[in-house]
PDB file of C-alpha atoms in Angstrom:
ATOM      1  CA  MET W   1     144.768 174.732 161.447  1.00  0.00           C
ATOM      2  CA  GLY W   2     143.596 178.349 161.329  1.00  0.00           C
ATOM      3  CA  LEU W   3     143.619 178.517 157.535  1.00  0.00           C
ATOM      4  CA  VAL W   4     141.025 175.781 157.161  1.00  0.00           C
ATOM      5  CA  ARG W   5     138.456 177.411 159.399  1.00  0.00           C
ATOM      6  CA  TYR W   6     137.033 179.313 156.430  1.00  0.00           C
ATOM      7  CA  SER W   7     134.555 176.494 155.939  1.00  0.00           C
ATOM      8  CA  ARG W   8     132.532 176.870 159.105  1.00  0.00           C
ATOM      9  CA  TRP W   9     129.848 178.849 157.301  1.00  0.00           C
ATOM     10  CA  ALA W  10     129.709 176.638 154.213  1.00  0.00           C
ATOM     11  CA  SER W  11     127.218 174.297 155.857  1.00  0.00           C
ATOM     12  CA  ARG W  12     125.133 172.569 153.218  1.00  0.00           C
ATOM     13  CA  LEU W  13     124.908 168.936 152.159  1.00  0.00           C
ATOM     14  CA  LYS W  14     123.688 166.447 149.672  1.00  0.00           C
ATOM     15  CA  THR W  15     123.024 163.036 151.236  1.00  0.00           C
ATOM     16  CA  LEU W  16     125.409 161.441 148.807  1.00  0.00           C
ATOM     17  CA  ASN W  17     128.727 159.702 149.410  1.00  0.00           C
ATOM     18  CA  SER W  18     131.286 162.300 148.443  1.00  0.00           C
ATOM     19  CA  GLN W  19     134.251 160.021 147.806  1.00  0.00           C
ATOM     20  CA  THR W  20     133.582 159.212 144.155  1.00  0.00           C
ATOM     21  CA  LYS W  21     135.061 159.090 140.648  1.00  0.00           C
ATOM     22  CA  PRO W  22     133.474 160.600 137.520  1.00  0.00           C
ATOM     23  CA  LEU W  23     131.750 158.548 134.884  1.00  0.00           C
ATOM     24  CA  LEU W  24     133.179 159.839 131.636  1.00  0.00           C
ATOM     25  CA  SER W  25     129.997 159.122 129.706  1.00  0.00           C
ATOM     26  CA  SER W  26     127.716 161.115 132.013  1.00  0.00           C
ATOM     27  CA  SER W  27     128.472 164.804 132.343  1.00  0.00           C
ATOM     28  CA  PHE W  28     126.654 168.097 132.274  1.00  0.00           C
ATOM     29  CA  SER W  29     127.971 171.406 130.993  1.00  0.00           C
ATOM     30  CA  SER W  30     128.254 174.012 133.725  1.00  0.00           C
ATOM     31  CA  VAL W  31     125.934 176.976 133.422  1.00  0.00           C
ATOM     32  CA  THR W  32     126.925 179.885 135.630  1.00  0.00           C
ATOM     33  CA  THR W  33     128.135 183.437 135.413  1.00  0.00           C
ATOM     34  CA  ALA W  34     131.922 183.250 135.274  1.00  0.00           C
ATOM     35  CA  ASP W  35     134.383 185.979 136.149  1.00  0.00           C
ATOM     36  CA  ASN W  36     137.759 184.563 135.249  1.00  0.00           C
ATOM     37  CA  GLU W  37     140.342 186.894 136.730  1.00  0.00           C
ATOM     38  CA  ASN W  38     143.060 185.679 134.349  1.00  0.00           C
ATOM     39  CA  PRO W  39     142.686 187.650 131.092  1.00  0.00           C
ATOM     40  CA  GLY W  40     144.799 185.026 129.338  1.00  0.00           C
ATOM     41  CA  ARG W  41     142.113 182.403 129.895  1.00  0.00           C
ATOM     42  CA  PRO W  42     138.808 183.799 128.642  1.00  0.00           C
ATOM     43  CA  GLY W  43     135.695 181.706 128.282  1.00  0.00           C
ATOM     44  CA  PRO W  44     133.545 179.508 130.512  1.00  0.00           C
ATOM     45  CA  PRO W  45     134.681 178.308 133.951  1.00  0.00           C
ATOM     46  CA  PRO W  46     137.157 175.381 133.860  1.00  0.00           C
ATOM     47  CA  ILE W  47     134.735 172.857 135.306  1.00  0.00           C
ATOM     48  CA  ARG W  48     132.104 170.303 134.407  1.00  0.00           C
ATOM     49  CA  VAL W  49     129.356 168.645 136.430  1.00  0.00           C
ATOM     50  CA  ALA W  50     129.494 164.864 136.121  1.00  0.00           C
ATOM     51  CA  LEU W  51     127.723 161.851 137.557  1.00  0.00           C
ATOM     52  CA  THR W  52     129.803 159.800 139.952  1.00  0.00           C
ATOM     53  CA  GLU W  53     129.930 156.131 140.805  1.00  0.00           C
ATOM     54  CA  SER W  54     128.123 156.607 144.112  1.00  0.00           C
ATOM     55  CA  PHE W  55     124.722 158.068 143.226  1.00  0.00           C
ATOM     56  CA  GLY W  56     125.343 161.731 142.795  1.00  0.00           C
ATOM     57  CA  ARG W  57     126.923 164.556 140.920  1.00  0.00           C
ATOM     58  CA  GLY W  58     130.214 166.297 141.459  1.00  0.00           C
ATOM     59  CA  VAL W  59     132.202 169.182 140.005  1.00  0.00           C
ATOM     60  CA  PHE W  60     135.419 168.367 138.128  1.00  0.00           C
ATOM     61  CA  ALA W  61     138.262 170.459 136.692  1.00  0.00           C
ATOM     62  CA  THR W  62     138.521 170.531 132.889  1.00  0.00           C
ATOM     63  CA  ARG W  63     142.094 171.843 133.062  1.00  0.00           C
ATOM     64  CA  LYS W  64     144.728 172.506 135.700  1.00  0.00           C
ATOM     65  CA  ILE W  65     143.542 175.135 138.172  1.00  0.00           C
ATOM     66  CA  GLU W  66     146.180 177.052 140.111  1.00  0.00           C
ATOM     67  CA  THR W  67     146.228 177.871 143.811  1.00  0.00           C
ATOM     68  CA  GLY W  68     144.189 180.993 144.512  1.00  0.00           C
ATOM     69  CA  GLU W  69     142.542 181.049 141.085  1.00  0.00           C
ATOM     70  CA  LEU W  70     138.939 182.158 140.878  1.00  0.00           C
ATOM     71  CA  ILE W  71     137.141 179.084 139.567  1.00  0.00           C
ATOM     72  CA  HIS W  72     133.789 180.740 138.990  1.00  0.00           C
ATOM     73  CA  THR W  73     131.221 183.050 140.535  1.00  0.00           C
ATOM     74  CA  ALA W  74     127.567 182.292 141.154  1.00  0.00           C
ATOM     75  CA  LYS W  75     124.489 184.381 141.775  1.00  0.00           C
ATOM     76  CA  PRO W  76     121.851 182.956 144.112  1.00  0.00           C
ATOM     77  CA  VAL W  77     118.605 181.668 142.663  1.00  0.00           C
ATOM     78  CA  LEU W  78     117.000 182.322 146.041  1.00  0.00           C
ATOM     79  CA  SER W  79     118.079 184.373 149.058  1.00  0.00           C
ATOM     80  CA  HIS W  80     116.657 186.036 152.156  1.00  0.00           C
ATOM     81  CA  PRO W  81     118.203 188.101 154.961  1.00  0.00           C
ATOM     82  CA  SER W  82     118.105 186.766 158.491  1.00  0.00           C
ATOM     83  CA  LEU W  83     115.445 188.297 160.727  1.00  0.00           C
ATOM     84  CA  SER W  84     118.137 189.889 162.902  1.00  0.00           C
ATOM     85  CA  THR W  85     119.682 191.762 159.954  1.00  0.00           C
ATOM     86  CA  ILE W  86     116.612 192.378 157.823  1.00  0.00           C
ATOM     87  CA  HIS W  87     116.795 196.163 158.342  1.00  0.00           C
ATOM     88  CA  LYS W  88     120.599 196.293 158.070  1.00  0.00           C
ATOM     89  CA  VAL W  89     121.175 194.692 154.685  1.00  0.00           C
ATOM     90  CA  CYS W  90     119.782 195.017 151.184  1.00  0.00           C
ATOM     91  CA  TYR W  91     116.569 193.021 150.964  1.00  0.00           C
ATOM     92  CA  PHE W  92     117.659 191.630 147.596  1.00  0.00           C
ATOM     93  CA  CYS W  93     121.459 191.134 147.429  1.00  0.00           C
ATOM     94  CA  LEU W  94     122.184 191.119 151.216  1.00  0.00           C
ATOM     95  CA  ARG W  95     124.813 193.859 150.937  1.00  0.00           C
ATOM     96  CA  LYS W  96     125.257 195.683 154.235  1.00  0.00           C
ATOM     97  CA  LEU W  97     123.585 199.093 154.129  1.00  0.00           C
ATOM     98  CA  LYS W  98     125.770 202.114 154.776  1.00  0.00           C
ATOM     99  CA  THR W  99     123.108 203.885 156.815  1.00  0.00           C
ATOM    100  CA  THR W 100     119.909 202.790 158.507  1.00  0.00           C
ATOM    101  CA  ASP W 101     117.011 205.231 158.812  1.00  0.00           C
ATOM    102  CA  SER W 102     115.405 204.622 162.206  1.00  0.00           C
ATOM    103  CA  SER W 103     112.181 206.204 160.946  1.00  0.00           C
ATOM    104  CA  GLN W 104     111.911 203.382 158.392  1.00  0.00           C
ATOM    105  CA  ALA W 105     112.512 200.598 160.930  1.00  0.00           C
ATOM    106  CA  GLN W 106     109.415 198.674 159.861  1.00  0.00           C
ATOM    107  CA  ARG W 107     110.323 198.743 156.160  1.00  0.00           C
ATOM    108  CA  VAL W 108     112.971 196.870 154.230  1.00  0.00           C
ATOM    109  CA  SER W 109     115.575 198.710 152.177  1.00  0.00           C
ATOM    110  CA  PHE W 110     117.615 198.184 149.038  1.00  0.00           C
ATOM    111  CA  CYS W 111     121.194 199.181 148.337  1.00  0.00           C
ATOM    112  CA  SER W 112     120.468 200.392 144.795  1.00  0.00           C
ATOM    113  CA  ASP W 113     117.731 201.118 142.294  1.00  0.00           C
ATOM    114  CA  GLU W 114     118.825 198.004 140.406  1.00  0.00           C
ATOM    115  CA  CYS W 115     118.212 195.737 143.397  1.00  0.00           C
ATOM    116  CA  GLN W 116     114.844 197.369 143.993  1.00  0.00           C
ATOM    117  CA  ARG W 117     113.864 196.718 140.365  1.00  0.00           C
ATOM    118  CA  GLU W 118     115.060 193.092 140.563  1.00  0.00           C
ATOM    119  CA  ALA W 119     113.014 192.549 143.720  1.00  0.00           C
ATOM    120  CA  LYS W 120     109.877 194.339 142.567  1.00  0.00           C
ATOM    121  CA  GLY W 121     107.879 191.244 141.615  1.00  0.00           C
ATOM    122  CA  PHE W 122     108.220 189.229 144.809  1.00  0.00           C
ATOM    123  CA  HIS W 123     108.443 192.303 147.053  1.00  0.00           C
ATOM    124  CA  ASP W 124     105.131 193.701 145.818  1.00  0.00           C
ATOM    125  CA  MET W 125     103.575 190.303 146.510  1.00  0.00           C
ATOM    126  CA  GLU W 126     105.116 190.144 150.004  1.00  0.00           C
ATOM    127  CA  MET W 127     103.817 193.605 150.846  1.00  0.00           C
ATOM    128  CA  ARG W 128     100.238 192.433 150.346  1.00  0.00           C
ATOM    129  CA  ALA W 129     100.362 190.016 153.288  1.00  0.00           C
ATOM    130  CA  ASP W 130     100.850 190.274 157.051  1.00  0.00           C
ATOM    131  CA  TRP W 131     103.865 188.120 157.942  1.00  0.00           C
ATOM    132  CA  SER W 132     103.933 188.743 161.695  1.00  0.00           C
ATOM    133  CA  ALA W 133     102.664 185.261 162.643  1.00  0.00           C
ATOM    134  CA  TYR W 134     104.944 183.521 160.155  1.00  0.00           C
ATOM    135  CA  ASP W 135     107.993 185.531 161.246  1.00  0.00           C
ATOM    136  CA  ASP W 136     107.182 184.876 164.911  1.00  0.00           C
ATOM    137  CA  TYR W 137     106.993 181.157 164.133  1.00  0.00           C
ATOM    138  CA  CYS W 138     110.468 181.314 162.560  1.00  0.00           C
ATOM    139  CA  ARG W 139     111.930 183.528 165.264  1.00  0.00           C
ATOM    140  CA  SER W 140     110.611 181.536 168.223  1.00  0.00           C
ATOM    141  CA  ARG W 141     111.997 178.267 166.809  1.00  0.00           C
ATOM    142  CA  GLY W 142     115.221 179.653 165.424  1.00  0.00           C
ATOM    143  CA  LEU W 143     114.188 178.726 161.869  1.00  0.00           C
ATOM    144  CA  LYS W 144     115.694 180.419 158.827  1.00  0.00           C
ATOM    145  CA  TYR W 145     114.788 178.234 155.852  1.00  0.00           C
ATOM    146  CA  PRO W 146     111.004 178.886 155.922  1.00  0.00           C
ATOM    147  CA  LEU W 147     111.872 182.491 155.034  1.00  0.00           C
ATOM    148  CA  LEU W 148     113.388 181.210 151.789  1.00  0.00           C
ATOM    149  CA  VAL W 149     110.211 179.225 151.071  1.00  0.00           C
ATOM    150  CA  LYS W 150     108.124 182.362 151.632  1.00  0.00           C
ATOM    151  CA  ARG W 151     110.261 184.281 149.156  1.00  0.00           C
ATOM    152  CA  LEU W 152     110.103 181.521 146.564  1.00  0.00           C
ATOM    153  CA  ALA W 153     106.312 181.343 146.920  1.00  0.00           C
ATOM    154  CA  CYS W 154     106.097 185.090 146.282  1.00  0.00           C
ATOM    155  CA  MET W 155     108.432 184.739 143.286  1.00  0.00           C
ATOM    156  CA  VAL W 156     106.221 182.001 141.834  1.00  0.00           C
ATOM    157  CA  MET W 157     103.029 184.023 142.378  1.00  0.00           C
ATOM    158  CA  SER W 158     104.592 187.055 140.694  1.00  0.00           C
ATOM    159  CA  ARG W 159     105.853 184.842 137.850  1.00  0.00           C
ATOM    160  CA  ALA W 160     109.468 185.644 138.635  1.00  0.00           C
ATOM    161  CA  ALA W 161     110.240 181.935 139.111  1.00  0.00           C
ATOM    162  CA  SER W 162     108.820 178.505 138.429  1.00  0.00           C
ATOM    163  CA  ALA W 163     107.358 176.375 141.208  1.00  0.00           C
ATOM    164  CA  ASN W 164     109.810 173.603 140.261  1.00  0.00           C
ATOM    165  CA  LEU W 165     112.867 175.875 140.410  1.00  0.00           C
ATOM    166  CA  LEU W 166     114.699 173.693 142.946  1.00  0.00           C
ATOM    167  CA  ASP W 167     113.594 170.268 141.721  1.00  0.00           C
ATOM    168  CA  ILE W 168     117.061 169.494 140.332  1.00  0.00           C
ATOM    169  CA  LEU W 169     118.580 169.672 143.829  1.00  0.00           C
ATOM    170  CA  GLN W 170     118.919 166.693 146.159  1.00  0.00           C
ATOM    171  CA  PRO W 171     116.320 166.710 149.002  1.00  0.00           C
ATOM    172  CA  ALA W 172     117.088 165.894 152.613  1.00  0.00           C
ATOM    173  CA  SER W 173     115.643 162.914 154.437  1.00  0.00           C
ATOM    174  CA  LEU W 174     113.083 164.198 156.928  1.00  0.00           C
ATOM    175  CA  SER W 175     112.051 162.735 160.265  1.00  0.00           C
ATOM    176  CA  PRO W 176     108.367 162.623 161.295  1.00  0.00           C
ATOM    177  CA  GLU W 177     109.105 165.369 163.853  1.00  0.00           C
ATOM    178  CA  MET W 178     110.539 167.624 161.147  1.00  0.00           C
ATOM    179  CA  ILE W 179     107.497 167.093 158.949  1.00  0.00           C
ATOM    180  CA  VAL W 180     105.106 168.007 161.787  1.00  0.00           C
ATOM    181  CA  GLU W 181     106.992 171.275 162.353  1.00  0.00           C
ATOM    182  CA  MET W 182     106.969 171.987 158.617  1.00  0.00           C
ATOM    183  CA  GLU W 183     103.220 171.401 158.434  1.00  0.00           C
ATOM    184  CA  GLU W 184     102.692 174.177 160.977  1.00  0.00           C
ATOM    185  CA  GLY W 185     104.805 176.517 158.865  1.00  0.00           C
ATOM    186  CA  PHE W 186     102.816 175.583 155.780  1.00  0.00           C
ATOM    187  CA  ARG W 187      99.527 176.439 157.480  1.00  0.00           C
ATOM    188  CA  LEU W 188     100.861 179.839 158.562  1.00  0.00           C
ATOM    189  CA  LEU W 189     102.245 180.602 155.099  1.00  0.00           C
ATOM    190  CA  ARG W 190      99.035 179.672 153.326  1.00  0.00           C
ATOM    191  CA  SER W 191      96.934 181.591 155.852  1.00  0.00           C
ATOM    192  CA  ALA W 192      99.009 184.733 155.315  1.00  0.00           C
ATOM    193  CA  PHE W 193      98.242 184.616 151.590  1.00  0.00           C
ATOM    194  CA  GLU W 194      94.574 183.736 152.053  1.00  0.00           C
ATOM    195  CA  ASN W 195      94.076 186.570 154.552  1.00  0.00           C
ATOM    196  CA  SER W 196      95.457 188.992 151.958  1.00  0.00           C
ATOM    197  CA  ASN W 197      92.895 187.765 149.392  1.00  0.00           C
ATOM    198  CA  ILE W 198      95.440 185.877 147.305  1.00  0.00           C
ATOM    199  CA  THR W 199      93.554 182.758 146.257  1.00  0.00           C
ATOM    200  CA  GLY W 200      92.660 180.590 143.304  1.00  0.00           C
ATOM    201  CA  GLU W 201      95.077 179.947 140.463  1.00  0.00           C
ATOM    202  CA  GLN W 202      97.864 182.031 141.989  1.00  0.00           C
ATOM    203  CA  MET W 203      98.048 179.630 144.928  1.00  0.00           C
ATOM    204  CA  SER W 204      97.382 176.369 143.097  1.00  0.00           C
ATOM    205  CA  PHE W 205     101.018 175.254 143.466  1.00  0.00           C
ATOM    206  CA  LEU W 206     101.120 175.975 147.219  1.00  0.00           C
ATOM    207  CA  THR W 207     100.354 172.543 148.596  1.00  0.00           C
ATOM    208  CA  LYS W 208     101.717 170.868 151.700  1.00  0.00           C
ATOM    209  CA  GLN W 209     103.712 168.538 149.467  1.00  0.00           C
ATOM    210  CA  TRP W 210     105.302 171.479 147.614  1.00  0.00           C
ATOM    211  CA  TYR W 211     106.166 173.309 150.841  1.00  0.00           C
ATOM    212  CA  ILE W 212     107.810 170.276 152.456  1.00  0.00           C
ATOM    213  CA  GLY W 213     109.601 169.337 149.234  1.00  0.00           C
ATOM    214  CA  ILE W 214     111.097 172.822 148.893  1.00  0.00           C
ATOM    215  CA  LEU W 215     112.189 172.868 152.532  1.00  0.00           C
ATOM    216  CA  ALA W 216     113.767 169.416 152.144  1.00  0.00           C
ATOM    217  CA  ARG W 217     115.908 170.755 149.290  1.00  0.00           C
ATOM    218  CA  ILE W 218     116.757 174.037 150.948  1.00  0.00           C
ATOM    219  CA  ARG W 219     117.738 172.247 154.149  1.00  0.00           C
ATOM    220  CA  ILE W 220     120.822 170.625 152.601  1.00  0.00           C
ATOM    221  CA  ASN W 221     121.594 173.050 149.787  1.00  0.00           C
ATOM    222  CA  ALA W 222     121.358 176.486 151.422  1.00  0.00           C
ATOM    223  CA  PHE W 223     124.504 178.409 152.320  1.00  0.00           C
ATOM    224  CA  ARG W 224     124.849 180.681 155.313  1.00  0.00           C
ATOM    225  CA  ILE W 225     126.100 184.021 153.986  1.00  0.00           C
ATOM    226  CA  GLU W 226     128.846 185.776 155.949  1.00  0.00           C
ATOM    227  CA  LEU W 227     130.353 188.780 154.215  1.00  0.00           C
ATOM    228  CA  VAL W 228     134.051 189.527 154.310  1.00  0.00           C
ATOM    229  CA  GLY W 229     133.230 193.209 153.953  1.00  0.00           C
ATOM    230  CA  ALA W 230     135.955 194.306 151.536  1.00  0.00           C
ATOM    231  CA  LEU W 231     137.573 193.178 148.308  1.00  0.00           C
ATOM    232  CA  TYR W 232     140.210 190.547 149.019  1.00  0.00           C
ATOM    233  CA  ASP W 233     142.001 189.285 145.916  1.00  0.00           C
ATOM    234  CA  ASP W 234     144.756 187.535 147.850  1.00  0.00           C
ATOM    235  CA  LEU W 235     143.855 183.981 148.912  1.00  0.00           C
ATOM    236  CA  LEU W 236     145.383 184.123 152.397  1.00  0.00           C
ATOM    237  CA  SER W 237     143.810 187.506 153.055  1.00  0.00           C
ATOM    238  CA  SER W 238     140.398 186.236 151.993  1.00  0.00           C
ATOM    239  CA  LEU W 239     140.725 183.199 154.252  1.00  0.00           C
ATOM    240  CA  ALA W 240     141.750 185.320 157.222  1.00  0.00           C
ATOM    241  CA  ALA W 241     138.870 187.688 156.552  1.00  0.00           C
ATOM    242  CA  SER W 242     136.454 184.752 156.438  1.00  0.00           C
ATOM    243  CA  ILE W 243     137.663 183.580 159.825  1.00  0.00           C
ATOM    244  CA  GLU W 244     137.152 187.032 161.313  1.00  0.00           C
ATOM    245  CA  SER W 245     133.672 187.459 159.818  1.00  0.00           C
ATOM    246  CA  GLU W 246     131.135 186.591 162.486  1.00  0.00           C
ATOM    247  CA  ALA W 247     127.714 187.887 161.488  1.00  0.00           C
ATOM    248  CA  ALA W 248     125.600 185.895 159.060  1.00  0.00           C
ATOM    249  CA  VAL W 249     123.513 188.309 156.994  1.00  0.00           C
ATOM    250  CA  GLY W 250     121.201 185.656 155.575  1.00  0.00           C
ATOM    251  CA  ASN W 251     120.925 182.456 153.576  1.00  0.00           C
ATOM    252  CA  ALA W 252     120.953 181.652 149.871  1.00  0.00           C
ATOM    253  CA  VAL W 253     120.572 178.758 147.455  1.00  0.00           C
ATOM    254  CA  TYR W 254     122.718 178.361 144.345  1.00  0.00           C
ATOM    255  CA  MET W 255     122.689 175.838 141.526  1.00  0.00           C
ATOM    256  CA  LEU W 256     126.290 175.025 140.626  1.00  0.00           C
ATOM    257  CA  PRO W 257     127.791 175.406 144.135  1.00  0.00           C
ATOM    258  CA  SER W 258     125.188 172.918 145.385  1.00  0.00           C
ATOM    259  CA  PHE W 259     126.854 170.220 143.266  1.00  0.00           C
ATOM    260  CA  TYR W 260     130.182 170.471 145.131  1.00  0.00           C
ATOM    261  CA  ASN W 261     130.846 167.442 147.337  1.00  0.00           C
ATOM    262  CA  HIS W 262     132.428 167.479 150.788  1.00  0.00           C
ATOM    263  CA  ASP W 263     135.989 166.835 151.931  1.00  0.00           C
ATOM    264  CA  CYS W 264     137.545 167.559 155.325  1.00  0.00           C
ATOM    265  CA  ASP W 265     140.717 168.613 153.483  1.00  0.00           C
ATOM    266  CA  PRO W 266     139.147 170.503 150.560  1.00  0.00           C
ATOM    267  CA  ASN W 267     140.863 171.833 147.477  1.00  0.00           C
ATOM    268  CA  SER W 268     138.493 174.788 147.034  1.00  0.00           C
ATOM    269  CA  HIS W 269     136.406 177.160 149.112  1.00  0.00           C
ATOM    270  CA  ILE W 270     133.478 179.534 148.784  1.00  0.00           C
ATOM    271  CA  ILE W 271     133.501 183.145 149.939  1.00  0.00           C
ATOM    272  CA  TRP W 272     131.218 186.182 149.867  1.00  0.00           C
ATOM    273  CA  ILE W 273     132.787 189.631 149.590  1.00  0.00           C
ATOM    274  CA  GLU W 274     130.148 192.360 149.610  1.00  0.00           C
ATOM    275  CA  ASN W 275     126.860 190.650 148.777  1.00  0.00           C
ATOM    276  CA  ALA W 276     125.307 187.230 148.138  1.00  0.00           C
ATOM    277  CA  ASP W 277     127.254 186.678 144.917  1.00  0.00           C
ATOM    278  CA  ALA W 278     129.465 183.667 145.660  1.00  0.00           C
ATOM    279  CA  ARG W 279     133.088 183.264 144.600  1.00  0.00           C
ATOM    280  CA  LEU W 280     134.728 179.842 144.505  1.00  0.00           C
ATOM    281  CA  LYS W 281     138.518 179.736 144.645  1.00  0.00           C
ATOM    282  CA  ALA W 282     141.124 177.005 144.584  1.00  0.00           C
ATOM    283  CA  LEU W 283     142.981 176.364 147.860  1.00  0.00           C
ATOM    284  CA  ARG W 284     145.743 174.470 146.071  1.00  0.00           C
ATOM    285  CA  ASP W 285     146.695 173.344 142.566  1.00  0.00           C
ATOM    286  CA  VAL W 286     143.983 171.113 141.096  1.00  0.00           C
ATOM    287  CA  ASP W 287     144.779 168.716 138.258  1.00  0.00           C
ATOM    288  CA  GLU W 288     142.640 168.275 135.167  1.00  0.00           C
ATOM    289  CA  GLY W 289     139.926 165.717 135.868  1.00  0.00           C
ATOM    290  CA  GLU W 290     140.221 166.083 139.657  1.00  0.00           C
ATOM    291  CA  GLU W 291     137.037 166.604 141.644  1.00  0.00           C
ATOM    292  CA  LEU W 292     136.620 169.991 143.279  1.00  0.00           C
ATOM    293  CA  ARG W 293     135.399 169.785 146.875  1.00  0.00           C
ATOM    294  CA  ILE W 294     134.538 172.189 149.648  1.00  0.00           C
ATOM    295  CA  CYS W 295     134.148 171.545 153.374  1.00  0.00           C
ATOM    296  CA  TYR W 296     130.592 171.660 154.700  1.00  0.00           C
ATOM    297  CA  ILE W 297     131.651 172.180 158.330  1.00  0.00           C
ATOM    298  CA  ASP W 298     134.385 173.733 160.469  1.00  0.00           C
ATOM    299  CA  ALA W 299     137.427 171.806 159.226  1.00  0.00           C
ATOM    300  CA  SER W 300     139.413 172.686 162.367  1.00  0.00           C
ATOM    301  CA  MET W 301     137.335 170.238 164.433  1.00  0.00           C
ATOM    302  CA  ASP W 302     139.008 166.978 165.420  1.00  0.00           C
ATOM    303  CA  HIS W 303     138.226 163.661 163.731  1.00  0.00           C
ATOM    304  CA  ASP W 304     135.539 162.432 166.143  1.00  0.00           C
ATOM    305  CA  ALA W 305     133.783 165.789 166.237  1.00  0.00           C
ATOM    306  CA  ARG W 306     133.712 166.009 162.441  1.00  0.00           C
ATOM    307  CA  GLN W 307     132.369 162.492 162.071  1.00  0.00           C
ATOM    308  CA  SER W 308     129.668 163.100 164.673  1.00  0.00           C
ATOM    309  CA  PHE W 309     128.640 166.416 163.148  1.00  0.00           C
ATOM    310  CA  LEU W 310     128.498 165.064 159.599  1.00  0.00           C
ATOM    311  CA  SER W 311     126.633 161.925 160.625  1.00  0.00           C
ATOM    312  CA  GLN W 312     124.047 163.557 162.887  1.00  0.00           C
ATOM    313  CA  GLY W 313     123.615 166.821 161.024  1.00  0.00           C
ATOM    314  CA  PHE W 314     124.218 165.798 157.431  1.00  0.00           C
ATOM    315  CA  GLY W 315     123.439 162.093 157.230  1.00  0.00           C
ATOM    316  CA  PHE W 316     126.680 160.501 156.048  1.00  0.00           C
ATOM    317  CA  GLN W 317     129.995 159.137 157.290  1.00  0.00           C
ATOM    318  CA  CYS W 318     132.991 160.875 155.740  1.00  0.00           C
ATOM    319  CA  ASN W 319     135.655 158.617 154.257  1.00  0.00           C
ATOM    320  CA  CYS W 320     137.972 161.279 152.890  1.00  0.00           C
ATOM    321  CA  LEU W 321     141.729 160.696 153.135  1.00  0.00           C
ATOM    322  CA  ARG W 322     142.014 162.950 156.156  1.00  0.00           C
ATOM    323  CA  CYS W 323     139.320 161.029 158.051  1.00  0.00           C
ATOM    324  CA  LEU W 324     140.747 157.645 157.030  1.00  0.00           C
ATOM    325  CA  SER W 325     144.131 158.712 158.414  1.00  0.00           C
ATOM    326  CA  GLY W 326     142.522 159.512 161.795  1.00  0.00           C
ATOM    327  CA  ASP W 327     143.487 163.183 161.647  1.00  0.00           C
TER     328      ASP W 327
END
């Protein structure tokens, strides 16, 4: 069972039934940065995104994929370090910093000039506001996703992203209690901008509806990033390293990985080596036309625990073959 525990940090969900078949007439071409490790197979990743019979999208193999093969890589469209590691990792790519200057404890750092340039737009906007109240709100409630909303808002204001960047992603269903908590976060976020004299057209998108809508999408599409810490090309080594990795450095949202459906006995997995760039690999041979699935939870849990966790935390009952067998 140890080899399936890699999935404990891949906790994200679409509230869609994951046991589905593709509709051949409804597919989307995948758009992602691919890094095919097999020089004999150049070109785009061997996958397509297709509509399924049960109200959702899935990712399907366009050819046979071999065990351990790198299916594709993906860069985050949105990421943010956790508050506990914010001075220990790159503020842009989440790579662990080699050294930490105690004299700069109140400032964020970047691992390279490239990351600093990439972050310049939203970082300059962030630096204009006082985030102490907003960060305290997140810290006191153990919240991580509002930090991603803050970053996206700064990206939109600096014209580094569109306000509808995440509209394509499935939103979570929210309880009245969740919405009340989100409304408090919205007020703190908007106040931080207003107190820094950011008003008018720059903030026209920042409505309560936008804030809650973004959080609803982030809630079930964000990945918790745990770095392996070294380059592992071997599948078993990468799985073992994932199991040993304990510290989450932050959270990130991706486009293509968010379309992967769940299975308690998955045929693929997602891993982070040195930064927030994701790598998806095959756990076993995958046939052409077969759906690629990852596990949203710790697959080493027993049947009842998995069902309870998926139902209460993710909003669906799993009917994968493993669950149907009672395993």
